[in-house]
Amino acid sequence: MAAETQGVGRNMIKIHNEKLDDLAQIHYEAIKNQIYRDKKQSEDECNSFFLKQGIPYTLNEIITAKVPKLQMIVDNPECDCKILNLFKEMYSKFAHNSNSHIGMTRRRKGVKTYNALTLVESLGIKVCPLCNRNYINNTSRTKYGSKRTCQLDHFYSQSDYPLLAMSFYNLIPVCSSCNHTKSNSSITVSPYSTDEIDHLITFGFNINSLKSADSDEQIEVVVKLHSSIKDNFDVLGLKSLYLNHNDIVFEILEKYRYYNRTKRNELLRDFGGLYSNEESIKKALFGNYADIANFHRKSLSKLTKDIITSIEEQPSDLL
């Protein structure tokens, strides 16, 4: 009977950036400036207009609302999220291409445009936070312009909630695969979640013996989900996708076989100037980021981390 091993899971994947609130404010200023340019309305005039439309929130509250506040707006029976298309129309300009922009942000060397490309670059995300499989980092800016290699998904769809179409924490940089698969469907956990979500997902694998497996066909990836995040996996079809990554597990296992504890000690002894400790050797071997705040830098980093954790929990000389 195959033994099941599992590591400790986390969200797929949480967006970590210490400057999120600052970026949300820059986003807000650009929108406020664009409203003044298009409608000739000041912030106070805009807020008064919202009240007349039955929207009990200010412009700042709508644009910078974090996930719990976004949910509050959605659930508020007094707020009709479909009554206003202002932000949905602005989003079309904001995300159209790298040459279109909203508002203006002044920098040291003059004026810089602000659009979806600017937002994605400022977040510094390299891997899709919904699947942690596909890279979404931008192409380089050239004299011919620049193009986003990712798409923006609305956690709350702009067709159902046009009022939130430009809300900073409602805009999630994702790969085209996740964006098209999700479409207007709802998922339950946002990568911008403020909650502790370390326990929601667990990756592991089934295998008869850590020592005897000689091909990836003998390994089966195991995904265990907390009920609160099951919708994410079902809507995006992630479980079936991750079951195809038994080759990643086998590759990690093979490295552990060759670079076991004895071998790692030899490397530290013979190449002390190259490796400072055992963890630096593992990072060189697996290219993995142990800190969850860096999961957005490498594809499948969450899976890799969990598999490494599960292997190291085994009483084996592989370690």
Short mmCIF file of C-alpha atoms in Angstrom, two decimals:
data_model
loop_
_atom_site.label_atom_id
_atom_site.label_comp_id
_atom_site.label_asym_id
_atom_site.label_seq_id
_atom_site.Cartn_x
_atom_site.Cartn_y
_atom_site.Cartn_z
CA MET A 1 0.00 0.00 0.00
CA ALA A 2 1.36 3.39 -0.94
CA ALA A 3 2.31 5.67 1.90
CA GLU A 4 1.04 9.21 1.85
CA THR A 5 3.29 12.08 2.80
CA GLN A 6 2.21 15.65 3.11
CA GLY A 7 3.67 19.03 3.90
CA VAL A 8 2.19 22.17 5.39
CA GLY A 9 0.19 24.20 2.90
CA ARG A 10 -0.55 27.85 2.24
CA ASN A 11 -2.69 29.92 -0.09
CA MET A 12 -2.26 29.81 -3.87
CA ILE A 13 -0.55 32.28 -3.32
CA LYS A 14 -0.83 35.31 -1.09
CA ILE A 15 0.33 38.61 -2.57
CA HIS A 16 3.07 39.94 -0.29
CA ASN A 17 4.25 43.51 -0.67
CA GLU A 18 5.07 45.84 2.22
CA LYS A 19 4.01 48.85 0.14
CA LEU A 20 0.52 47.67 -0.83
CA ASP A 21 -1.20 50.53 1.02
CA ASP A 22 1.11 53.07 -0.64
CA LEU A 23 0.45 51.53 -4.05
CA ALA A 24 -3.28 51.62 -3.39
CA GLN A 25 -2.98 55.33 -2.62
CA ILE A 26 -1.08 56.00 -5.86
CA HIS A 27 -3.82 54.07 -7.67
CA TYR A 28 -6.46 56.19 -5.94
CA GLU A 29 -4.76 59.48 -6.83
CA ALA A 30 -4.62 58.49 -10.51
CA ILE A 31 -8.33 57.66 -10.49
CA LYS A 32 -9.22 60.87 -8.66
CA ASN A 33 -7.25 62.88 -11.23
CA GLN A 34 -8.91 61.06 -14.11
CA ILE A 35 -12.38 61.78 -12.74
CA TYR A 36 -11.50 65.46 -12.54
CA ARG A 37 -10.17 65.41 -16.11
CA ASP A 38 -13.22 63.59 -17.50
CA LYS A 39 -16.05 64.89 -15.28
CA LYS A 40 -14.59 68.10 -13.85
CA GLN A 41 -15.58 66.83 -10.41
CA SER A 42 -13.49 67.29 -7.30
CA GLU A 43 -13.23 64.54 -4.71
CA ASP A 44 -15.94 66.14 -2.55
CA GLU A 45 -18.22 66.63 -5.55
CA CYS A 46 -17.70 63.02 -6.52
CA ASN A 47 -18.60 61.83 -3.02
CA SER A 48 -21.77 63.94 -3.08
CA PHE A 49 -22.69 62.44 -6.44
CA PHE A 50 -22.24 58.93 -5.01
CA LEU A 51 -24.61 59.73 -2.13
CA LYS A 52 -27.25 60.99 -4.56
CA GLN A 53 -26.92 57.66 -6.38
CA GLY A 54 -27.50 55.77 -3.13
CA ILE A 55 -23.86 54.74 -2.71
CA PRO A 56 -22.95 55.17 0.99
CA TYR A 57 -19.19 55.07 0.42
CA THR A 58 -16.63 57.68 -0.56
CA LEU A 59 -14.40 57.48 -3.61
CA ASN A 60 -11.43 56.69 -1.39
CA GLU A 61 -13.30 53.91 0.41
CA ILE A 62 -14.34 52.26 -2.84
CA ILE A 63 -10.94 52.43 -4.52
CA THR A 64 -8.71 51.50 -1.55
CA ALA A 65 -11.06 49.05 0.21
CA LYS A 66 -9.27 45.89 1.33
CA VAL A 67 -10.86 42.46 0.92
CA PRO A 68 -13.06 42.58 4.07
CA LYS A 69 -14.34 46.06 3.13
CA LEU A 70 -14.95 44.97 -0.46
CA GLN A 71 -17.05 42.11 0.88
CA MET A 72 -18.93 44.57 3.09
CA ILE A 73 -19.73 46.74 0.07
CA VAL A 74 -20.90 43.72 -1.91
CA ASP A 75 -23.10 42.53 0.96
CA ASN A 76 -24.55 45.95 1.79
CA PRO A 77 -28.25 45.89 0.75
CA GLU A 78 -28.25 49.69 0.59
CA CYS A 79 -25.51 49.76 -2.06
CA ASP A 80 -26.41 48.89 -5.64
CA CYS A 81 -23.08 47.87 -7.16
CA LYS A 82 -24.58 47.98 -10.65
CA ILE A 83 -25.92 51.52 -10.53
CA LEU A 84 -22.73 53.19 -11.75
CA ASN A 85 -20.54 52.29 -14.77
CA LEU A 86 -17.99 55.05 -14.24
CA PHE A 87 -15.24 52.69 -13.07
CA LYS A 88 -16.05 50.00 -15.61
CA GLU A 89 -15.59 52.54 -18.38
CA MET A 90 -12.37 53.79 -16.79
CA TYR A 91 -11.04 50.23 -16.56
CA SER A 92 -11.35 49.83 -20.34
CA LYS A 93 -8.93 52.73 -20.76
CA PHE A 94 -6.73 51.69 -17.83
CA ALA A 95 -6.15 48.13 -19.13
CA HIS A 96 -6.42 48.62 -22.90
CA ASN A 97 -2.72 48.79 -23.79
CA SER A 98 0.59 50.22 -22.61
CA ASN A 99 -0.02 53.54 -24.39
CA SER A 100 -3.34 54.34 -22.72
CA HIS A 101 -3.35 55.69 -19.18
CA ILE A 102 -5.38 57.34 -16.46
CA GLY A 103 -4.39 60.29 -14.30
CA MET A 104 -0.79 61.35 -14.08
CA THR A 105 1.85 60.54 -11.50
CA ARG A 106 4.72 63.02 -11.19
CA ARG A 107 8.19 61.55 -10.82
CA ARG A 108 11.64 63.11 -10.56
CA LYS A 109 12.17 63.04 -14.31
CA GLY A 110 8.85 64.50 -15.30
CA VAL A 111 5.52 62.86 -15.97
CA LYS A 112 4.90 59.12 -16.00
CA THR A 113 1.73 57.44 -17.19
CA TYR A 114 -0.32 55.21 -14.92
CA ASN A 115 -2.09 52.15 -16.27
CA ALA A 116 -2.43 48.39 -15.74
CA LEU A 117 1.19 47.87 -16.77
CA THR A 118 2.36 50.34 -14.13
CA LEU A 119 0.27 48.61 -11.47
CA VAL A 120 1.59 45.13 -12.28
CA GLU A 121 5.20 46.31 -12.34
CA SER A 122 4.83 48.05 -8.99
CA LEU A 123 3.52 44.85 -7.36
CA GLY A 124 6.63 42.92 -8.42
CA ILE A 125 4.77 39.64 -8.95
CA LYS A 126 6.48 37.16 -11.28
CA VAL A 127 4.14 34.17 -10.94
CA CYS A 128 0.35 33.96 -11.17
CA PRO A 129 -0.99 34.11 -7.58
CA LEU A 130 -4.04 31.97 -8.44
CA CYS A 131 -2.16 28.92 -9.73
CA ASN A 132 1.51 29.52 -8.84
CA ARG A 133 2.34 27.75 -12.11
CA ASN A 134 2.65 30.33 -14.91
CA TYR A 135 5.01 33.30 -15.06
CA ILE A 136 3.35 36.68 -15.53
CA ASN A 137 6.27 39.12 -15.28
CA ASN A 138 6.30 41.85 -17.91
CA THR A 139 8.33 42.05 -21.05
CA SER A 140 11.12 44.62 -21.07
CA ARG A 141 10.27 48.15 -22.04
CA THR A 142 11.77 49.00 -25.43
CA LYS A 143 11.54 51.83 -27.94
CA TYR A 144 8.59 49.96 -29.40
CA GLY A 145 6.72 50.09 -26.11
CA SER A 146 5.96 47.42 -23.55
CA LYS A 147 3.28 44.82 -23.14
CA ARG A 148 1.85 43.03 -20.15
CA THR A 149 2.43 39.29 -20.19
CA CYS A 150 -0.36 38.87 -17.66
CA GLN A 151 -3.99 39.85 -17.37
CA LEU A 152 -5.95 41.51 -14.58
CA ASP A 153 -8.72 39.51 -13.00
CA HIS A 154 -11.54 41.09 -11.00
CA PHE A 155 -12.05 39.10 -7.80
CA TYR A 156 -15.57 40.53 -7.86
CA SER A 157 -16.44 40.52 -11.56
CA GLN A 158 -16.88 43.90 -13.19
CA SER A 159 -20.02 42.69 -14.97
CA ASP A 160 -21.74 42.00 -11.62
CA TYR A 161 -20.00 44.73 -9.60
CA PRO A 162 -19.01 47.58 -11.95
CA LEU A 163 -18.72 49.85 -8.89
CA LEU A 164 -15.60 47.87 -7.91
CA ALA A 165 -14.09 47.66 -11.39
CA MET A 166 -11.19 49.95 -10.43
CA SER A 167 -10.81 49.02 -6.74
CA PHE A 168 -7.13 48.33 -6.10
CA TYR A 169 -7.59 45.15 -4.04
CA ASN A 170 -10.12 43.83 -6.55
CA LEU A 171 -7.52 43.79 -9.35
CA ILE A 172 -5.42 40.61 -9.35
CA PRO A 173 -2.57 40.08 -11.85
CA VAL A 174 -3.04 36.54 -13.19
CA CYS A 175 -2.03 34.34 -16.11
CA SER A 176 -4.33 34.20 -19.15
CA SER A 177 -5.19 30.58 -18.38
CA CYS A 178 -6.57 31.37 -14.92
CA ASN A 179 -8.31 34.51 -16.14
CA HIS A 180 -10.11 32.72 -18.97
CA THR A 181 -10.97 29.72 -16.82
CA LYS A 182 -12.33 31.81 -13.98
CA SER A 183 -14.15 34.26 -16.27
CA ASN A 184 -17.02 35.75 -14.23
CA SER A 185 -17.17 32.87 -11.77
CA SER A 186 -16.70 33.51 -8.06
CA ILE A 187 -13.89 32.16 -5.91
CA THR A 188 -13.80 32.34 -2.15
CA VAL A 189 -10.22 33.25 -1.22
CA SER A 190 -8.42 36.31 -2.56
CA PRO A 191 -4.61 36.50 -2.91
CA TYR A 192 -5.00 39.86 -1.13
CA SER A 193 -6.60 38.15 1.88
CA THR A 194 -5.73 39.69 5.23
CA ASP A 195 -6.52 36.45 7.10
CA GLU A 196 -4.12 33.75 8.19
CA ILE A 197 -4.49 31.09 5.50
CA ASP A 198 -1.46 28.84 6.00
CA HIS A 199 -3.61 25.80 6.68
CA LEU A 200 -5.88 25.99 3.63
CA ILE A 201 -3.86 23.91 1.16
CA THR A 202 -1.60 20.90 1.65
CA PHE A 203 0.52 19.30 -1.07
CA GLY A 204 1.99 15.86 -0.58
CA PHE A 205 2.54 12.65 -2.52
CA ASN A 206 1.80 8.93 -2.49
CA ILE A 207 4.72 6.55 -2.93
CA ASN A 208 5.52 2.95 -1.96
CA SER A 209 9.03 3.77 -0.79
CA LEU A 210 11.15 6.89 -0.84
CA LYS A 211 14.16 4.76 -1.76
CA SER A 212 12.70 2.43 -4.37
CA ALA A 213 10.86 4.76 -6.78
CA ASP A 214 12.75 4.83 -10.08
CA SER A 215 10.31 6.82 -12.25
CA ASP A 216 7.76 9.60 -11.85
CA GLU A 217 5.01 7.14 -12.80
CA GLN A 218 5.36 5.60 -9.33
CA ILE A 219 4.57 8.90 -7.63
CA GLU A 220 1.18 10.55 -7.23
CA VAL A 221 0.74 14.17 -6.14
CA VAL A 222 -1.79 14.59 -3.33
CA VAL A 223 -3.73 17.82 -2.80
CA LYS A 224 -5.72 18.36 0.39
CA LEU A 225 -7.94 21.42 0.68
CA HIS A 226 -9.73 23.23 3.44
CA SER A 227 -13.40 23.67 2.54
CA SER A 228 -13.01 27.46 2.44
CA ILE A 229 -10.67 27.32 -0.55
CA LYS A 230 -12.24 24.41 -2.42
CA ASP A 231 -14.09 26.78 -4.77
CA ASN A 232 -10.78 28.25 -5.92
CA PHE A 233 -9.50 24.85 -7.01
CA ASP A 234 -12.82 23.73 -8.51
CA VAL A 235 -13.41 26.90 -10.54
CA LEU A 236 -9.82 27.07 -11.80
CA GLY A 237 -9.44 23.30 -12.31
CA LEU A 238 -6.18 23.38 -10.35
CA LYS A 239 -6.35 19.96 -8.75
CA SER A 240 -6.14 18.10 -12.05
CA LEU A 241 -3.32 20.39 -13.17
CA TYR A 242 -1.25 19.73 -10.06
CA LEU A 243 -1.71 15.98 -10.37
CA ASN A 244 0.41 16.26 -13.53
CA HIS A 245 3.43 17.48 -11.57
CA ASN A 246 4.60 14.11 -10.27
CA ASP A 247 7.73 14.74 -12.36
CA ILE A 248 8.60 17.68 -10.10
CA VAL A 249 8.29 15.46 -7.03
CA PHE A 250 10.46 12.78 -8.62
CA GLU A 251 13.12 15.34 -9.57
CA ILE A 252 13.27 16.59 -5.97
CA LEU A 253 13.46 13.04 -4.70
CA GLU A 254 16.34 12.22 -7.05
CA LYS A 255 18.30 15.22 -5.80
CA TYR A 256 17.77 14.13 -2.22
CA ARG A 257 19.04 10.66 -3.09
CA TYR A 258 22.28 11.98 -4.51
CA TYR A 259 22.78 14.95 -2.17
CA ASN A 260 21.89 13.17 1.07
CA ARG A 261 23.04 14.42 4.46
CA THR A 262 26.44 12.77 4.11
CA LYS A 263 27.02 14.38 0.74
CA ARG A 264 25.87 17.78 1.99
CA ASN A 265 28.28 17.58 4.90
CA GLU A 266 31.07 16.83 2.44
CA LEU A 267 30.14 19.92 0.40
CA LEU A 268 30.23 22.08 3.50
CA ARG A 269 33.62 20.64 4.45
CA ASP A 270 35.20 20.92 1.00
CA PHE A 271 33.46 24.10 -0.24
CA GLY A 272 32.99 26.07 2.96
CA GLY A 273 33.55 29.34 1.15
CA LEU A 274 30.82 28.57 -1.38
CA TYR A 275 28.12 27.35 1.00
CA SER A 276 27.58 29.00 4.36
CA ASN A 277 25.31 26.30 5.76
CA GLU A 278 23.12 23.36 4.80
CA GLU A 279 20.18 25.59 3.90
CA SER A 280 22.27 27.42 1.30
CA ILE A 281 23.04 24.05 -0.32
CA LYS A 282 19.35 23.17 -0.44
CA LYS A 283 18.52 26.52 -2.00
CA ALA A 284 21.16 25.92 -4.66
CA LEU A 285 19.75 22.43 -5.30
CA PHE A 286 16.06 23.19 -5.39
CA GLY A 287 15.95 26.89 -6.26
CA ASN A 288 13.22 27.18 -3.67
CA TYR A 289 12.28 30.12 -1.48
CA ALA A 290 11.59 28.97 2.07
CA ASP A 291 9.92 32.27 2.95
CA ILE A 292 6.28 32.37 1.82
CA ALA A 293 6.70 36.07 1.08
CA ASN A 294 8.90 35.01 -1.87
CA PHE A 295 6.56 32.40 -3.37
CA HIS A 296 5.56 34.93 -6.03
CA ARG A 297 9.08 34.82 -7.49
CA LYS A 298 9.20 31.23 -8.73
CA SER A 299 6.79 28.91 -10.49
CA LEU A 300 5.55 25.95 -8.39
CA SER A 301 7.44 27.26 -5.36
CA LYS A 302 4.54 26.37 -3.07
CA LEU A 303 4.42 22.78 -4.31
CA THR A 304 8.20 22.47 -4.10
CA LYS A 305 8.28 23.80 -0.54
CA ASP A 306 5.59 21.36 0.61
CA ILE A 307 7.25 18.36 -1.03
CA ILE A 308 10.63 19.21 0.49
CA THR A 309 8.96 19.54 3.88
CA SER A 310 7.22 16.17 3.50
CA ILE A 311 10.45 14.40 2.47
CA GLU A 312 12.36 15.86 5.41
CA GLU A 313 9.72 14.60 7.80
CA GLN A 314 10.52 11.01 6.80
CA PRO A 315 12.96 8.90 8.90
CA SER A 316 15.26 8.28 5.96
CA ASP A 317 18.96 8.50 5.13
CA LEU A 318 17.88 10.66 2.18
CA LEU A 319 18.06 13.53 4.62
#
